[in-house]
Amino acid sequence: MKKLGIYLLYGSALFFAIALIYISANSNKNSQSDSINTQKNSQETEVQKTKPAEKIQVYMFHSTNRCHSCITIGQYTKATLEEFFQLELHEGKIEFKEINVDLPENKEIAAKFKAAGSSLFINPIIDGKDNIKEDTRVWRLISDKKAFSDYLVSEIKSLL
């Protein structure tokens, strides 16, 4: 029985070593094309940052069963937008929605944003093009409503 355990241990170690070598070899092949793609993407992002968004979609995706953190993110986001961007919300320049990804009628929009479960997405529309970005930083700010609000205001203002 001890020998079997040792063989399994060595086999697992060998498997992980081979997997690591394979991953390492493939990442070297793609590094040049990744570098070119990164340059192109950063140039596009710079251009997009200099132009104000025509519209900003702020979407809070969630499941039917929501945890306290998910509910809080939705509440903080809505309160921040209503407090600091009331005019933009009224004019339709900023759009806030909470979207249940479990409902059949929301499958298409969830797929477009690649949302599964609880997540906050900000989509500045520039020159008629979506620039969808999931904002994960908000989850680290959930324990401080003011820091959350300050961060979100800064993010939105940078897009206007």
CSV table of C-alpha atoms in Angstrom, one decimal:
chain,number,residue,atom,x,y,z
A,1,MET,CA,0.0,0.0,0.0
A,2,LYS,CA,2.9,2.4,0.8
A,3,LYS,CA,4.4,1.7,-2.7
A,4,LEU,CA,1.1,2.6,-4.4
A,5,GLY,CA,1.0,5.9,-2.5
A,6,ILE,CA,4.6,6.6,-3.5
A,7,TYR,CA,3.9,5.8,-7.1
A,8,LEU,CA,0.9,8.1,-7.1
A,9,LEU,CA,2.9,10.9,-5.5
A,10,TYR,CA,5.7,10.5,-8.1
A,11,GLY,CA,3.2,10.2,-10.9
A,12,SER,CA,1.4,13.4,-9.9
A,13,ALA,CA,4.7,15.3,-9.5
A,14,LEU,CA,5.8,14.1,-13.0
A,15,PHE,CA,2.4,15.1,-14.5
A,16,PHE,CA,2.7,18.6,-13.1
A,17,ALA,CA,6.3,19.0,-14.2
A,18,ILE,CA,5.3,18.0,-17.8
A,19,ALA,CA,2.3,20.3,-17.7
A,20,LEU,CA,4.5,23.2,-16.5
A,21,ILE,CA,7.0,22.6,-19.3
A,22,TYR,CA,4.3,22.4,-21.9
A,23,ILE,CA,2.7,25.7,-20.7
A,24,SER,CA,6.1,27.4,-20.5
A,25,ALA,CA,6.9,26.3,-24.1
A,26,ASN,CA,3.6,27.5,-25.5
A,27,SER,CA,3.8,30.9,-23.7
A,28,ASN,CA,7.2,31.5,-25.4
A,29,LYS,CA,5.7,30.8,-28.9
A,30,ASN,CA,2.9,33.3,-28.3
A,31,SER,CA,4.9,36.1,-26.6
A,32,GLN,CA,5.8,37.9,-29.8
A,33,SER,CA,2.2,38.0,-31.1
A,34,ASP,CA,0.9,38.8,-27.5
A,35,SER,CA,3.3,41.8,-27.5
A,36,ILE,CA,2.0,43.1,-30.8
A,37,ASN,CA,-1.6,42.6,-29.7
A,38,THR,CA,-0.9,44.4,-26.4
A,39,GLN,CA,0.6,47.3,-28.3
A,40,LYS,CA,-2.4,47.5,-30.5
A,41,ASN,CA,-4.9,47.3,-27.7
A,42,SER,CA,-3.1,49.9,-25.6
A,43,GLN,CA,-3.1,52.3,-28.6
A,44,GLU,CA,-6.8,51.8,-29.0
A,45,THR,CA,-7.4,52.2,-25.3
A,46,GLU,CA,-5.4,55.5,-25.3
A,47,VAL,CA,-7.6,56.8,-28.2
A,48,GLN,CA,-10.7,55.8,-26.4
A,49,LYS,CA,-9.7,57.4,-23.1
A,50,THR,CA,-9.2,60.8,-24.8
A,51,LYS,CA,-12.7,60.7,-26.3
A,52,PRO,CA,-15.7,61.1,-24.0
A,53,ALA,CA,-18.2,58.3,-24.0
A,54,GLU,CA,-21.5,58.9,-25.8
A,55,LYS,CA,-23.2,56.7,-23.3
A,56,ILE,CA,-22.1,54.7,-20.3
A,57,GLN,CA,-23.9,51.4,-19.3
A,58,VAL,CA,-23.4,50.4,-15.7
A,59,TYR,CA,-24.8,46.9,-15.3
A,60,MET,CA,-24.9,44.8,-12.1
A,61,PHE,CA,-25.3,41.2,-13.1
A,62,HIS,CA,-26.5,38.7,-10.4
A,63,SER,CA,-28.0,35.3,-9.9
A,64,THR,CA,-31.5,34.7,-8.5
A,65,ASN,CA,-29.9,33.8,-5.1
A,66,ARG,CA,-27.9,36.8,-4.0
A,67,CYS,CA,-25.4,37.1,-1.2
A,68,HIS,CA,-25.1,40.2,1.1
A,69,SER,CA,-22.1,41.4,-0.9
A,70,CYS,CA,-23.8,41.2,-4.2
A,71,ILE,CA,-26.8,43.1,-2.9
A,72,THR,CA,-24.6,45.7,-1.3
A,73,ILE,CA,-22.6,46.3,-4.5
A,74,GLY,CA,-25.9,46.9,-6.3
A,75,GLN,CA,-27.2,49.3,-3.6
A,76,TYR,CA,-23.9,51.2,-3.4
A,77,THR,CA,-23.7,51.6,-7.2
A,78,LYS,CA,-27.3,52.8,-7.6
A,79,ALA,CA,-26.9,55.2,-4.7
A,80,THR,CA,-23.6,56.6,-6.0
A,81,LEU,CA,-25.0,57.1,-9.5
A,82,GLU,CA,-28.2,58.7,-8.2
A,83,GLU,CA,-26.3,61.1,-6.0
A,84,PHE,CA,-23.5,62.2,-8.3
A,85,PHE,CA,-24.9,61.6,-11.8
A,86,GLN,CA,-28.5,62.4,-11.5
A,87,LEU,CA,-28.6,64.6,-14.6
A,88,GLU,CA,-26.7,62.0,-16.7
A,89,LEU,CA,-29.1,59.3,-15.6
A,90,HIS,CA,-32.1,61.5,-16.4
A,91,GLU,CA,-30.7,62.4,-19.9
A,92,GLY,CA,-29.9,58.7,-20.6
A,93,LYS,CA,-26.2,59.3,-20.9
A,94,ILE,CA,-25.7,56.9,-18.0
A,95,GLU,CA,-27.8,53.8,-17.8
A,96,PHE,CA,-27.9,51.6,-14.7
A,97,LYS,CA,-29.5,48.2,-14.6
A,98,GLU,CA,-29.5,45.2,-12.3
A,99,ILE,CA,-29.8,42.1,-14.4
A,100,ASN,CA,-30.6,38.6,-13.2
A,101,VAL,CA,-28.5,36.2,-15.4
A,102,ASP,CA,-30.7,33.2,-14.4
A,103,LEU,CA,-33.8,34.6,-16.3
A,104,PRO,CA,-34.2,33.4,-19.9
A,105,GLU,CA,-34.9,37.0,-21.1
A,106,ASN,CA,-31.5,38.1,-19.9
A,107,LYS,CA,-29.4,35.3,-21.5
A,108,GLU,CA,-28.5,37.4,-24.6
A,109,ILE,CA,-27.2,40.4,-22.6
A,110,ALA,CA,-25.4,38.2,-20.1
A,111,ALA,CA,-23.6,36.5,-23.1
A,112,LYS,CA,-22.7,39.8,-24.7
A,113,PHE,CA,-21.1,41.0,-21.4
A,114,LYS,CA,-19.7,37.5,-20.6
A,115,ALA,CA,-21.4,37.7,-17.2
A,116,ALA,CA,-22.0,34.7,-15.1
A,117,GLY,CA,-23.2,35.4,-11.5
A,118,SER,CA,-22.4,38.5,-9.6
A,119,SER,CA,-20.4,41.1,-11.4
A,120,LEU,CA,-20.4,44.9,-12.1
A,121,PHE,CA,-19.7,45.9,-15.7
A,122,ILE,CA,-19.0,49.4,-17.0
A,123,ASN,CA,-19.5,49.8,-20.8
A,124,PRO,CA,-18.5,53.2,-22.2
A,125,ILE,CA,-19.8,53.5,-25.7
A,126,ILE,CA,-17.4,55.5,-27.8
A,127,ASP,CA,-17.9,56.1,-31.5
A,128,GLY,CA,-20.8,53.6,-31.4
A,129,LYS,CA,-18.5,50.8,-30.1
A,130,ASP,CA,-18.8,48.9,-26.9
A,131,ASN,CA,-15.8,49.0,-24.5
A,132,ILE,CA,-17.1,46.4,-22.0
A,133,LYS,CA,-15.0,46.1,-18.8
A,134,GLU,CA,-15.8,44.1,-15.7
A,135,ASP,CA,-14.9,46.1,-12.6
A,136,THR,CA,-13.6,43.8,-10.0
A,137,ARG,CA,-12.1,46.5,-7.7
A,138,VAL,CA,-15.5,47.3,-6.3
A,139,TRP,CA,-15.5,44.0,-4.4
A,140,ARG,CA,-12.5,45.1,-2.4
A,141,LEU,CA,-14.2,48.3,-1.5
A,142,ILE,CA,-17.4,46.8,-0.2
A,143,SER,CA,-16.6,47.4,3.5
A,144,ASP,CA,-16.2,51.2,3.0
A,145,LYS,CA,-19.1,52.9,1.3
A,146,LYS,CA,-17.3,56.2,0.9
A,147,ALA,CA,-14.3,54.6,-0.7
A,148,PHE,CA,-16.6,52.6,-3.0
A,149,SER,CA,-18.5,55.8,-4.0
A,150,ASP,CA,-15.3,57.9,-4.5
A,151,TYR,CA,-13.8,55.1,-6.7
A,152,LEU,CA,-16.9,54.7,-8.8
A,153,VAL,CA,-17.4,58.5,-9.3
A,154,SER,CA,-13.7,58.7,-10.4
A,155,GLU,CA,-14.2,55.9,-12.9
A,156,ILE,CA,-17.4,57.3,-14.4
A,157,LYS,CA,-16.0,60.9,-14.5
A,158,SER,CA,-12.9,59.7,-16.4
A,159,LEU,CA,-15.3,58.3,-19.1
A,160,LEU,CA,-17.4,61.5,-19.5
